[in-house]
Every structure is written in structure tokens, then in C-alpha cells.
């Protein structure tokens, strides 16, 4: 890795030389400037990790350098060095955006520790910016694929609500894209540069959830050796996403109610009330109304969350999206897994349209990924598809039975269905019993027996 670049700004040549010597020996790449204006000109031309500036200089002082630097090169870190007698001005500089300060005369060890800490911060900060930008690109709408009318209506609702602070409750079966929609809302809102904190209410053990959500004070319980901020506190300024809200324990629902209503809470074991500015999103694959009726979900909490409900339709209700989604996942797999899948045959698409997709879009995504890895290239044919697709394909042929209030006779119904199946097979086989038996995957003698028993022999 290239050495980190540091710009030293000081009007006194002795100080400049001393700092340069220390820093070069420590392995940094060092440039120097004798005044603020020169420093800014250098910042315009090159990238520096750190600017180490004197506070009191003729002309432009250190404070002004830090201020200008924050607009010119926002990710560069400013550190000031100043005489002990004027530490107050260093505090000013930190308010203006400096990261830290060292006092004069500068001690080598102290300076190097401060620099190391600053560089660690630089690394985390720039990673964070990069990551946020990546995430932002990923969760803008472009990555949510759908042609379906209901989904389009949801997209326009998402667009309208994103930039408000309204609570959104997202319903949908597993794998329908609830988290994707939650992310789209956050990354299309004015909170996009702040945190999106997710809490999976079903995955955190009940006795840990409270401290996870609200944090705890040092010594609040055995094992609480240090103060810890909870997720609500970490989400301050941003968005909190309560995933699988239907799984939340009743006793915690009361506590949640308060933060949703007042946006305030206390840490576990604490007395100080902490106020936060957060936007709340929630998701569930359960029917919350049913849970309310069963007294497993508080109805006051339900109404708090049920401000803007969005319901994502299951994939089996938007099968017309299959070609788009398949193309989307094929493109992604080809790039990420270096595959060369070229599409899907109409027969294979037909098979997939007959499947009931219990795992929804996640199941489709995983299926395409598996095919991409196993098959690598070519076209997806029925032969590429996993067995479960065929199994349900058969059971799809079974008529949907409804039971009338007066009930139905089991044996008679089965017999009528058997009769229909045999007839259909015999007709399809042009009356040839051996072929009809084959179509029904039964042996010929069984078919003949059944035909006799059901009086179909005259056909
Ligand atoms: N419309 C879509 N377009 C593209 N990809 C989608 C779409 N909907 C869902 N996906 C993908 O499907 C997968 C499942 O989506 P997501 O995790 O958002 O579902 P979920 O409803 O939160 O599921 P669960 O209830 O199981 O947590 C993700 O990898 C997501 O990227
Ligand atoms: Mg989810």
C-alpha cells in the first residue's frame, strides 16, 4: 500500500522541518506549506489523508484552513497543533471540523498515536461512504423488477411516502421483497445518508431484545460491563426497520409503543430519558389483525404501525413477472458468477408458471443461481429445473375442492374423480387400454380392473 500522505502547514521553518523529519521517519509521505493559501492550493491539486496545521499563522490562520479544507476535500482529516496556552482555539478548530489537536512543543510519540487514530478513522469513514454509495445504487428502484400492476401501484406509493417521516408497515409472504422495499424507502428519503438499522424481532432472544433495542447502562445487569447504545439510539437521524414485527414478545410491545409515540426511551438500568429522531418501518409475513384478535399483538401498537400499509403480492399472483425476473437474475448471475446463461425455453417457462412458488422471489433467485452454477451456460430447459417444479406441476392438475356446508361423501367423491381420470386417459389414448395405463403410470391389469368396476368397459 502506498504511504499515507500528510500535509504539514506551519509558518515557522524549524517547526516544519521537525514535523517533516518525525513523519518521514515514521514512513509517511510528507509535503509542507508555509502558509494557509499555499496549503489550500496544494489540496486542490492532490489528495492528502491528513492536514496537520499550525493554529496561529500570519494571513490565513489554522481555523480558516480547516474550514476551507472541509469544503475542498471533505474526507481529508484535519489535525491542529497549537501552543498549550491557546488550547481554546484548538477546541474552536474541532468545532470547525478538525479531528484532533496536539500541543506544542510536539512530542513524537503523542503525535504518532494521534495520527494512527486519525488514519483508522479515515479508513472507516471512507469505507463507509463507499459502502453507502454502493447500497444507495443497489436499492434505488432500478433493482426492483416488476411489470405487475399491483407492484407498480406499490412503487408509486413508495415514491410518495419515501420522503415523508410516515411509518410504513410492509406485509407479504416470505421472499416477496419486503426488505427490498424497506431499503428503497430509506434510500429514497432525506435520511439516505444516515443509518438504516434493522432489527429482526424474531431472531434476537427475548431476554436480550430490550437491551438490544434500547441499550444499557454500565452495571445494569450481570455482564453489562460497559455502557452500550441500543439500536434505536444508533438509528438516530436515520431509519429503523422492525423486521418480523409479528414475532415480538407481548411484554416488549408495550415498550415499543412508547418509543413509537414519544420517540423517547431510557437505556436498561438508566434513568435519563433519551430523545431520538427516527423514521420507523416495519414488516411481517403474519396477519397482524389475526394476531390482534388472538391477543398476541397489542392493538394500540398495531394502530401505531398501521399508518401506511403496503401489501406485496406473492409471486404466484404475479406470474407474468417471471420472464422479467428470470432475465434480471440471469444477468446478475452471469456477471457475479461469470456464467453465460442465455435465457429460458418457452417450455421451461411454462413449467415455472405452473409452480406455486412457496418461497416467492427468493426461491426463484436461488433456483436461477443454482442452475447458473451447475449448468454454467446455454439455455434453461425443463431438464435444468429442480424436481419440486414438476411435482407441483402434477398436483396443480388436481381440481380445487370446496366442501359445501352440508359436507360431501368421501368415497363417492374419490370414485367420481377416479372415473374422470380413467375416462380422460382412455379418450386421450384413443381407447387403447395399455396406452391409457401408461399415461396414468399404472399397470394394465389394474386399469382393466378399475374400468370394469366403474362400468366404463363399453367405451
Ligand atoms: N421485485 C424484485 N426484483 C428483484 N429482486 C427481488 C424482488 N423482490 C425480491 N427480490 C429479491 O428476492 C430476495 C428476497 O427479498 P427480501 O429479502 O426483500 O424478501 P422478504 O419479504 O424480506 O423475505 P422474508 O420474509 O423471508 O424476510 C432478495 O434477494 C431480493 O433481492
Ligand atoms: Mg425480510
Short mmCIF file of C-alpha atoms and ligand atoms in Angstrom, two decimals:
data_model
loop_
_atom_site.label_atom_id
_atom_site.label_comp_id
_atom_site.label_asym_id
_atom_site.label_seq_id
_atom_site.Cartn_x
_atom_site.Cartn_y
_atom_site.Cartn_z
CA UNK A 1 0.00 0.00 0.00
CA UNK A 2 1.22 3.50 -0.78
CA UNK A 3 2.25 5.57 2.23
CA UNK A 4 -0.35 7.86 3.69
CA UNK A 5 0.06 11.46 2.59
CA UNK A 6 0.30 14.19 5.15
CA UNK A 7 0.43 17.92 4.53
CA UNK A 8 2.21 19.94 7.22
CA UNK A 9 1.28 23.63 7.43
CA UNK A 10 3.43 25.93 9.61
CA UNK A 11 4.90 29.39 9.13
CA UNK A 12 8.00 28.61 11.21
CA UNK A 13 10.60 26.77 9.25
CA UNK A 14 12.06 25.00 12.32
CA UNK A 15 8.68 23.53 13.24
CA UNK A 16 8.04 22.47 9.66
CA UNK A 17 11.36 20.69 9.44
CA UNK A 18 10.97 18.97 12.78
CA UNK A 19 7.50 17.66 11.93
CA UNK A 20 8.61 16.59 8.50
CA UNK A 21 11.52 14.66 9.95
CA UNK A 22 9.37 12.82 12.51
CA UNK A 23 6.74 11.94 9.94
CA UNK A 24 9.11 10.83 7.18
CA UNK A 25 10.93 8.58 9.65
CA UNK A 26 7.58 7.07 10.64
CA UNK A 27 7.06 6.14 6.98
CA UNK A 28 4.58 8.79 5.86
CA UNK A 29 4.77 10.74 2.63
CA UNK A 30 5.08 14.38 3.68
CA UNK A 31 4.54 17.70 1.91
CA UNK A 32 4.90 21.09 3.57
CA UNK A 33 3.39 24.53 3.16
CA UNK A 34 4.49 27.76 4.83
CA UNK A 35 1.05 29.40 4.86
CA UNK A 36 -2.65 28.70 4.55
CA UNK A 37 -3.06 29.83 0.95
CA UNK A 38 -0.29 27.55 -0.28
CA UNK A 39 -1.81 24.67 1.68
CA UNK A 40 -5.21 25.14 0.03
CA UNK A 41 -3.61 25.34 -3.42
CA UNK A 42 -1.89 22.02 -2.71
CA UNK A 43 -5.17 20.49 -1.50
CA UNK A 44 -6.79 21.50 -4.77
CA UNK A 45 -4.14 19.65 -6.70
CA UNK A 46 -3.57 16.46 -4.78
CA UNK A 47 -5.14 14.14 -2.28
CA UNK A 48 -3.96 14.13 1.31
CA UNK A 49 -5.11 11.84 4.06
CA UNK A 50 -4.25 14.32 6.77
CA UNK A 51 -3.58 18.04 7.06
CA UNK A 52 -1.55 18.91 10.15
CA UNK A 53 -1.76 22.65 10.60
CA UNK A 54 -0.46 25.27 12.99
CA UNK A 55 -3.15 27.47 14.51
CA UNK A 56 -1.55 30.91 14.63
CA UNK A 57 -0.10 31.96 11.31
CA UNK A 58 0.12 35.34 9.59
CA UNK A 59 -2.58 35.73 6.92
CA UNK A 60 -4.85 32.75 6.86
CA UNK A 61 -4.90 31.02 10.25
CA UNK A 62 -5.32 27.31 11.06
CA UNK A 63 -9.02 27.65 11.74
CA UNK A 64 -9.64 29.07 8.27
CA UNK A 65 -7.50 26.31 6.72
CA UNK A 66 -9.64 23.65 8.42
CA UNK A 67 -12.86 25.35 7.34
CA UNK A 68 -11.78 25.64 3.70
CA UNK A 69 -10.38 22.13 3.72
CA UNK A 70 -13.76 20.70 4.75
CA UNK A 71 -15.35 22.02 1.58
CA UNK A 72 -12.38 21.37 -0.72
CA UNK A 73 -11.58 17.86 0.47
CA UNK A 74 -14.28 16.67 2.86
CA UNK A 75 -12.70 13.32 3.60
CA UNK A 76 -9.26 14.72 4.45
CA UNK A 77 -8.69 14.79 8.17
CA UNK A 78 -7.56 17.97 9.87
CA UNK A 79 -5.35 17.96 12.95
CA UNK A 80 -4.12 21.18 14.53
CA UNK A 81 -1.02 21.83 16.61
CA UNK A 82 -1.06 24.71 18.95
CA UNK A 83 0.67 26.19 21.96
CA UNK A 84 -0.61 24.88 25.27
CA UNK A 85 -1.70 28.40 26.21
CA UNK A 86 -4.18 28.51 23.35
CA UNK A 87 -5.91 25.18 23.63
CA UNK A 88 -9.22 27.04 23.48
CA UNK A 89 -8.53 27.86 19.83
CA UNK A 90 -7.95 24.15 19.18
CA UNK A 91 -11.41 23.46 20.52
CA UNK A 92 -12.70 26.06 18.06
CA UNK A 93 -10.88 24.22 15.29
CA UNK A 94 -12.51 20.96 16.29
CA UNK A 95 -15.90 22.59 16.12
CA UNK A 96 -14.96 23.71 12.61
CA UNK A 97 -14.27 20.11 11.66
CA UNK A 98 -10.75 19.27 12.86
CA UNK A 99 -10.45 15.72 14.08
CA UNK A 100 -7.96 16.23 16.91
CA UNK A 101 -5.17 18.50 18.19
CA UNK A 102 -1.67 18.17 19.59
CA UNK A 103 0.05 20.72 21.81
CA UNK A 104 3.40 22.34 21.18
CA UNK A 105 6.16 21.51 21.64
CA UNK A 106 5.07 18.45 19.71
CA UNK A 107 6.13 15.15 21.27
CA UNK A 108 6.91 12.48 18.73
CA UNK A 109 5.04 9.59 20.43
CA UNK A 110 1.93 11.61 21.09
CA UNK A 111 1.84 12.85 17.52
CA UNK A 112 2.20 9.37 16.03
CA UNK A 113 -0.59 7.95 18.21
CA UNK A 114 -2.92 10.77 17.20
CA UNK A 115 -2.08 10.22 13.53
CA UNK A 116 -2.67 6.49 13.70
CA UNK A 117 -6.05 7.01 15.28
CA UNK A 118 -6.93 9.61 12.66
CA UNK A 119 -5.93 7.32 9.81
CA UNK A 120 -8.01 4.48 11.21
CA UNK A 121 -10.93 6.90 11.28
CA UNK A 122 -10.17 7.98 7.71
CA UNK A 123 -10.22 4.37 6.56
CA UNK A 124 -13.51 3.56 8.29
CA UNK A 125 -15.08 6.79 7.16
CA UNK A 126 -14.17 6.38 3.50
CA UNK A 127 -15.22 2.73 3.56
CA UNK A 128 -18.49 3.86 4.98
CA UNK A 129 -19.04 6.48 2.31
CA UNK A 130 -18.19 3.93 -0.38
CA UNK A 131 -20.48 1.36 1.14
CA UNK A 132 -23.35 3.81 1.46
CA UNK A 133 -22.98 4.86 -2.16
CA UNK A 134 -22.93 1.24 -3.24
CA UNK A 135 -26.02 0.49 -1.18
CA UNK A 136 -27.78 3.55 -2.47
CA UNK A 137 -27.24 2.48 -6.06
CA UNK A 138 -28.36 -1.02 -5.22
CA UNK A 139 -31.63 -0.09 -3.61
CA UNK A 140 -32.89 2.66 -5.84
CA UNK A 141 -35.85 1.29 -7.73
CA UNK A 142 -33.90 0.04 -10.70
CA UNK A 143 -33.14 -3.14 -8.88
CA UNK A 144 -36.70 -3.97 -8.04
CA UNK A 145 -38.09 -5.64 -11.08
CA UNK A 146 -41.79 -5.89 -11.82
CA UNK A 147 -44.28 -5.28 -14.56
CA UNK A 148 -47.20 -6.22 -12.43
CA UNK A 149 -49.96 -3.69 -11.89
CA UNK A 150 -50.18 -4.17 -8.14
CA UNK A 151 -46.41 -3.83 -7.83
CA UNK A 152 -46.41 -0.67 -9.95
CA UNK A 153 -49.02 0.79 -7.63
CA UNK A 154 -46.76 -0.10 -4.70
CA UNK A 155 -43.75 1.56 -6.38
CA UNK A 156 -45.63 4.81 -6.83
CA UNK A 157 -46.81 4.65 -3.22
CA UNK A 158 -43.22 4.05 -2.13
CA UNK A 159 -42.15 7.08 -4.13
CA UNK A 160 -44.78 9.23 -2.50
CA UNK A 161 -44.10 8.11 1.08
CA UNK A 162 -40.31 7.84 0.91
CA UNK A 163 -39.61 11.44 1.60
CA UNK A 164 -42.03 11.74 4.48
CA UNK A 165 -41.48 10.52 8.02
CA UNK A 166 -44.59 8.31 7.98
CA UNK A 167 -44.47 4.84 9.44
CA UNK A 168 -44.82 2.17 6.76
CA UNK A 169 -45.93 -1.38 7.52
CA UNK A 170 -44.98 -3.86 4.82
CA UNK A 171 -46.94 -7.09 4.55
CA UNK A 172 -46.03 -10.04 2.35
CA UNK A 173 -45.17 -13.72 2.38
CA UNK A 174 -41.59 -14.77 2.90
CA UNK A 175 -39.35 -13.81 -0.02
CA UNK A 176 -41.73 -11.30 -1.62
CA UNK A 177 -39.28 -8.40 -1.28
CA UNK A 178 -40.29 -6.70 1.98
CA UNK A 179 -36.74 -5.85 2.95
CA UNK A 180 -36.00 -4.63 -0.55
CA UNK A 181 -38.94 -2.21 -0.33
CA UNK A 182 -37.87 -1.04 3.13
CA UNK A 183 -34.41 -0.28 1.77
CA UNK A 184 -35.86 1.52 -1.23
CA UNK A 185 -37.90 3.73 1.09
CA UNK A 186 -34.86 4.61 3.19
CA UNK A 187 -32.51 5.22 0.27
CA UNK A 188 -35.09 7.41 -1.47
CA UNK A 189 -35.68 9.52 1.63
CA UNK A 190 -33.91 12.56 3.02
CA UNK A 191 -32.42 10.21 5.62
CA UNK A 192 -30.47 8.31 2.97
CA UNK A 193 -27.09 9.43 4.29
CA UNK A 194 -27.91 8.36 7.81
CA UNK A 195 -28.13 4.84 9.15
CA UNK A 196 -30.75 2.26 8.25
CA UNK A 197 -30.81 0.00 11.30
CA UNK A 198 -32.60 -3.34 11.01
CA UNK A 199 -33.92 -5.28 13.95
CA UNK A 200 -35.03 -8.81 13.28
CA UNK A 201 -37.59 -9.08 16.06
CA UNK A 202 -37.84 -12.84 15.62
CA UNK A 203 -34.13 -13.61 15.73
CA UNK A 204 -32.99 -11.88 18.92
CA UNK A 205 -33.65 -13.87 22.12
CA UNK A 206 -36.45 -12.36 24.19
CA UNK A 207 -34.32 -11.54 27.20
CA UNK A 208 -31.72 -9.73 25.09
CA UNK A 209 -34.10 -7.79 22.90
CA UNK A 210 -34.73 -4.95 25.33
CA UNK A 211 -31.06 -4.12 25.78
CA UNK A 212 -30.51 -4.63 22.06
CA UNK A 213 -33.23 -2.08 21.27
CA UNK A 214 -32.65 0.48 23.99
CA UNK A 215 -29.07 -0.17 25.09
CA UNK A 216 -27.97 -0.44 28.68
CA UNK A 217 -26.02 1.47 31.27
CA UNK A 218 -22.83 0.11 32.71
CA UNK A 219 -23.69 -2.32 35.52
CA UNK A 220 -27.39 -2.59 34.53
CA UNK A 221 -27.15 -6.38 34.86
CA UNK A 222 -24.51 -9.07 35.26
CA UNK A 223 -22.30 -8.89 32.23
CA UNK A 224 -23.13 -5.27 31.42
CA UNK A 225 -19.52 -4.20 31.89
CA UNK A 226 -19.79 -1.08 29.77
CA UNK A 227 -22.43 1.34 28.59
CA UNK A 228 -23.97 0.21 25.34
CA UNK A 229 -26.10 2.14 22.87
CA UNK A 230 -29.15 0.31 21.59
CA UNK A 231 -30.35 0.14 18.00
CA UNK A 232 -32.83 2.97 18.43
CA UNK A 233 -30.04 5.24 19.57
CA UNK A 234 -27.81 4.12 16.70
CA UNK A 235 -30.60 4.87 14.25
CA UNK A 236 -30.88 8.47 15.44
CA UNK A 237 -31.36 10.73 12.42
CA UNK A 238 -31.99 7.72 10.20
CA UNK A 239 -34.47 4.88 9.82
CA UNK A 240 -35.23 1.87 11.97
CA UNK A 241 -36.60 -1.23 10.26
CA UNK A 242 -38.51 -3.59 12.57
CA UNK A 243 -38.45 -6.81 10.60
CA UNK A 244 -40.77 -9.69 11.54
CA UNK A 245 -42.64 -7.43 13.93
CA UNK A 246 -45.30 -10.15 14.39
CA UNK A 247 -42.73 -12.21 16.30
CA UNK A 248 -42.22 -9.63 19.01
CA UNK A 249 -42.95 -10.65 22.57
CA UNK A 250 -46.03 -9.03 24.15
CA UNK A 251 -44.07 -7.60 27.08
CA UNK A 252 -41.75 -5.75 24.72
CA UNK A 253 -44.58 -4.47 22.60
CA UNK A 254 -45.52 -2.11 25.46
CA UNK A 255 -42.03 -0.61 25.45
CA UNK A 256 -42.06 -0.25 21.71
CA UNK A 257 -45.31 1.64 21.92
CA UNK A 258 -43.72 4.40 23.96
CA UNK A 259 -40.82 4.98 21.61
CA UNK A 260 -43.16 5.00 18.62
CA UNK A 261 -45.41 7.51 20.31
CA UNK A 262 -42.94 9.77 22.07
CA UNK A 263 -39.67 8.98 20.27
CA UNK A 264 -38.03 8.68 23.67
CA UNK A 265 -36.80 5.93 25.96
CA UNK A 266 -34.36 5.10 28.74
CA UNK A 267 -31.49 2.66 28.49
CA UNK A 268 -31.90 -0.53 30.53
CA UNK A 269 -30.79 0.33 34.07
CA UNK A 270 -30.81 4.05 33.27
CA UNK A 271 -32.99 6.95 34.35
CA UNK A 272 -32.05 9.58 31.79
CA UNK A 273 -34.63 9.96 29.02
CA UNK A 274 -33.09 9.89 25.58
CA UNK A 275 -34.87 11.52 22.66
CA UNK A 276 -34.31 10.32 19.10
CA UNK A 277 -35.32 11.43 15.63
CA UNK A 278 -36.15 8.26 13.72
CA UNK A 279 -38.36 7.03 10.93
CA UNK A 280 -39.99 3.67 11.57
CA UNK A 281 -40.56 0.94 9.00
CA UNK A 282 -41.89 -2.50 9.89
CA UNK A 283 -42.51 -5.74 8.05
CA UNK A 284 -44.27 -9.01 8.73
CA UNK A 285 -45.38 -12.15 6.95
CA UNK A 286 -48.11 -12.65 9.55
CA UNK A 287 -51.61 -11.28 9.53
CA UNK A 288 -51.37 -8.79 12.37
CA UNK A 289 -55.14 -8.38 12.58
CA UNK A 290 -55.46 -12.09 13.34
CA UNK A 291 -52.76 -11.79 15.97
CA UNK A 292 -54.60 -8.85 17.49
CA UNK A 293 -57.83 -10.87 17.58
CA UNK A 294 -55.93 -13.68 19.31
CA UNK A 295 -54.46 -11.15 21.75
CA UNK A 296 -50.95 -11.99 20.64
CA UNK A 297 -50.37 -8.48 19.33
CA UNK A 298 -51.38 -5.27 21.10
CA UNK A 299 -53.99 -3.41 19.16
CA UNK A 300 -52.62 0.01 20.21
CA UNK A 301 -49.25 -0.97 18.72
CA UNK A 302 -50.99 -2.28 15.64
CA UNK A 303 -52.63 1.09 15.05
CA UNK A 304 -49.34 2.91 15.65
CA UNK A 305 -47.69 0.85 12.94
CA UNK A 306 -50.61 0.63 10.56
CA UNK A 307 -50.17 4.14 9.19
CA UNK A 308 -49.28 3.30 5.61
CA UNK A 309 -49.75 -0.40 4.96
CA UNK A 310 -48.24 -1.92 1.80
CA UNK A 311 -49.01 -5.50 0.81
CA UNK A 312 -46.64 -7.26 -1.55
CA UNK A 313 -48.41 -9.87 -3.67
CA UNK A 314 -46.92 -13.40 -3.70
CA UNK A 315 -45.13 -14.46 -6.87
CA UNK A 316 -47.90 -16.90 -7.83
CA UNK A 317 -50.20 -13.88 -8.17
CA UNK A 318 -47.80 -12.09 -10.50
CA UNK A 319 -46.55 -14.92 -12.69
CA UNK A 320 -46.40 -12.50 -15.62
CA UNK A 321 -43.30 -11.10 -13.88
CA UNK A 322 -41.46 -14.40 -14.33
CA UNK A 323 -39.73 -13.58 -17.65
CA UNK A 324 -38.51 -10.19 -16.34
CA UNK A 325 -37.32 -11.59 -13.04
CA UNK A 326 -35.62 -14.55 -14.69
CA UNK A 327 -33.82 -12.24 -17.13
CA UNK A 328 -32.79 -10.00 -14.21
CA UNK A 329 -31.38 -12.90 -12.19
CA UNK A 330 -29.67 -14.45 -15.23
CA UNK A 331 -27.91 -11.15 -15.98
CA UNK A 332 -26.84 -10.85 -12.37
CA UNK A 333 -25.55 -14.43 -12.17
CA UNK A 334 -23.68 -14.05 -15.45
CA UNK A 335 -21.84 -11.05 -14.05
CA UNK A 336 -21.31 -12.26 -10.50
CA UNK A 337 -20.64 -15.91 -11.16
CA UNK A 338 -19.02 -15.46 -14.56
CA UNK A 339 -21.61 -17.69 -16.24
CA UNK A 340 -23.05 -17.50 -19.71
CA UNK A 341 -26.68 -18.45 -19.42
CA UNK A 342 -28.57 -17.26 -22.47
CA UNK A 343 -32.21 -17.43 -21.45
CA UNK A 344 -35.03 -19.88 -20.93
CA UNK A 345 -37.07 -22.02 -23.32
CA UNK A 346 -40.85 -21.44 -23.54
CA UNK A 347 -41.40 -24.98 -22.19
CA UNK A 348 -39.30 -24.34 -19.10
CA UNK A 349 -41.04 -21.00 -18.56
CA UNK A 350 -44.36 -22.81 -18.87
CA UNK A 351 -43.30 -25.26 -16.17
CA UNK A 352 -42.28 -22.41 -13.87
CA UNK A 353 -45.61 -20.68 -14.46
CA UNK A 354 -47.38 -23.77 -13.18
CA UNK A 355 -45.38 -23.84 -9.96
CA UNK A 356 -46.83 -22.34 -6.77
CA UNK A 357 -43.61 -20.65 -5.51
CA UNK A 358 -43.93 -21.03 -1.74
CA UNK A 359 -40.58 -19.21 -1.29
CA UNK A 360 -41.56 -16.49 -3.76
CA UNK A 361 -38.86 -14.38 -5.41
CA UNK A 362 -36.10 -15.60 -3.12
CA UNK A 363 -36.87 -19.16 -4.26
CA UNK A 364 -36.67 -18.10 -7.91
CA UNK A 365 -33.45 -16.21 -7.31
CA UNK A 366 -31.86 -19.23 -5.62
CA UNK A 367 -33.10 -21.55 -8.35
CA UNK A 368 -31.54 -19.47 -11.12
CA UNK A 369 -28.32 -19.20 -9.16
CA UNK A 370 -28.17 -22.99 -8.71
CA UNK A 371 -28.79 -23.54 -12.41
CA UNK A 372 -26.14 -20.96 -13.30
CA UNK A 373 -23.59 -22.75 -11.17
CA UNK A 374 -24.49 -26.29 -12.22
CA UNK A 375 -25.12 -25.61 -15.88
CA UNK A 376 -22.82 -22.63 -16.47
CA UNK A 377 -24.01 -21.74 -19.96
CA UNK A 378 -26.66 -22.42 -22.58
CA UNK A 379 -30.40 -22.07 -22.20
CA UNK A 380 -32.57 -23.11 -19.25
CA UNK A 381 -34.71 -26.06 -20.40
CA UNK A 382 -37.21 -28.18 -18.45
CA UNK A 383 -34.29 -30.53 -17.85
CA UNK A 384 -32.45 -27.77 -15.95
CA UNK A 385 -35.27 -27.33 -13.46
CA UNK A 386 -35.32 -28.89 -9.99
CA UNK A 387 -37.68 -31.71 -9.15
CA UNK A 388 -40.09 -29.74 -6.97
CA UNK A 389 -41.26 -27.79 -10.01
CA UNK A 390 -42.52 -31.00 -11.66
CA UNK A 391 -44.10 -32.35 -8.53
CA UNK A 392 -46.36 -29.38 -8.06
CA UNK A 393 -46.97 -29.24 -11.73
CA UNK A 394 -48.78 -32.58 -11.37
CA UNK A 395 -50.64 -31.62 -8.25
CA UNK A 396 -51.79 -28.45 -9.98
CA UNK A 397 -53.95 -30.71 -12.12
CA UNK A 398 -55.90 -31.80 -9.10
CA UNK A 399 -59.10 -29.74 -9.01
CA UNK A 400 -59.58 -27.34 -6.16
CA UNK A 401 -62.18 -28.90 -3.92
CA UNK A 402 -64.60 -26.89 -1.88
CA UNK A 403 -66.67 -28.54 0.77
CA UNK A 404 -70.32 -27.36 0.87
CA UNK A 405 -71.95 -26.68 4.23
CA UNK A 406 -73.82 -29.99 4.15
CA UNK A 407 -70.49 -31.86 3.54
CA UNK A 408 -69.57 -34.33 0.81
CA UNK A 409 -69.32 -38.09 0.74
CA UNK A 410 -65.66 -39.06 0.72
CA UNK A 411 -65.82 -42.44 -1.08
CA UNK A 412 -68.26 -41.21 -3.71
CA UNK A 413 -66.13 -38.15 -4.45
CA UNK A 414 -62.98 -40.23 -4.83
CA UNK A 415 -64.84 -42.64 -7.08
CA UNK A 416 -66.15 -39.83 -9.28
CA UNK A 417 -62.66 -38.40 -9.61
CA UNK A 418 -61.18 -41.81 -10.42
CA UNK A 419 -63.85 -42.27 -13.08
CA UNK A 420 -62.98 -38.91 -14.62
CA UNK A 421 -59.26 -39.67 -14.68
CA UNK A 422 -59.77 -43.06 -16.30
CA UNK A 423 -62.14 -41.66 -18.89
CA UNK A 424 -59.81 -38.85 -19.74
CA UNK A 425 -56.89 -41.25 -20.12
CA UNK A 426 -58.88 -43.65 -22.27
CA UNK A 427 -60.07 -40.85 -24.54
CA UNK A 428 -56.54 -39.42 -24.84
CA UNK A 429 -55.22 -42.91 -25.65
CA UNK A 430 -57.85 -43.39 -28.34
CA UNK A 431 -59.38 -46.28 -26.37
CA UNK A 432 -56.13 -48.23 -26.13
CA UNK A 433 -56.06 -49.62 -22.59
CA UNK A 434 -52.32 -50.28 -22.48
CA UNK A 435 -51.54 -46.68 -23.51
CA UNK A 436 -54.12 -45.28 -21.07
CA UNK A 437 -52.49 -47.30 -18.28
CA UNK A 438 -49.11 -45.86 -19.23
CA UNK A 439 -50.48 -42.31 -19.15
CA UNK A 440 -51.68 -42.89 -15.62
CA UNK A 441 -48.47 -44.60 -14.54
CA UNK A 442 -50.39 -47.77 -13.52
CA UNK A 443 -50.13 -51.28 -14.83
CA UNK A 444 -52.54 -52.52 -17.46
CA UNK A 445 -54.34 -55.11 -15.30
CA UNK A 446 -55.08 -52.55 -12.57
CA UNK A 447 -56.58 -50.26 -15.20
CA UNK A 448 -58.73 -53.05 -16.64
CA UNK A 449 -60.00 -53.95 -13.16
CA UNK A 450 -60.89 -50.37 -12.39
CA UNK A 451 -62.59 -49.90 -15.74
CA UNK A 452 -64.75 -52.94 -15.02
CA UNK A 453 -65.58 -51.86 -11.50
CA UNK A 454 -66.60 -48.39 -12.61
CA UNK A 455 -68.57 -49.72 -15.57
CA UNK A 456 -66.51 -47.89 -18.14
CA UNK A 457 -65.92 -51.02 -20.19
CA UNK A 458 -68.27 -50.13 -23.01
CA UNK A 459 -66.22 -47.21 -24.15
N1 LIG B 1 -39.12 -7.28 -7.37
C1 LIG B 1 -37.90 -7.79 -7.18
N2 LIG B 1 -36.94 -7.63 -8.11
C2 LIG B 1 -35.73 -8.16 -7.94
N3 LIG B 1 -35.36 -8.87 -6.86
C3 LIG B 1 -36.26 -9.09 -5.90
C4 LIG B 1 -37.58 -8.54 -6.00
N4 LIG B 1 -38.26 -8.89 -4.90
C5 LIG B 1 -37.41 -9.61 -4.14
N5 LIG B 1 -36.21 -9.73 -4.72
C6 LIG B 1 -35.05 -10.49 -4.19
O1 LIG B 1 -35.56 -11.61 -3.53
C7 LIG B 1 -34.89 -11.84 -2.29
C8 LIG B 1 -35.88 -11.80 -1.14
O2 LIG B 1 -36.30 -10.47 -0.92
P1 LIG B 1 -36.45 -9.85 0.56
O3 LIG B 1 -35.36 -10.34 1.43
O4 LIG B 1 -36.66 -8.42 0.41
O5 LIG B 1 -37.80 -10.59 0.98
P2 LIG B 1 -38.60 -10.56 2.35
O6 LIG B 1 -40.03 -10.33 2.00
O7 LIG B 1 -37.96 -9.63 3.29
O8 LIG B 1 -38.44 -12.06 2.84
P3 LIG B 1 -38.54 -12.66 4.34
O9 LIG B 1 -39.95 -12.51 4.81
O10 LIG B 1 -38.19 -14.11 4.14
O11 LIG B 1 -37.55 -11.93 5.16
C9 LIG B 1 -33.83 -10.79 -2.17
O12 LIG B 1 -32.59 -11.31 -2.58
C10 LIG B 1 -34.30 -9.71 -3.14
O13 LIG B 1 -33.20 -9.04 -3.68
MG1 LIG B 2 -37.02 -10.00 5.16
#
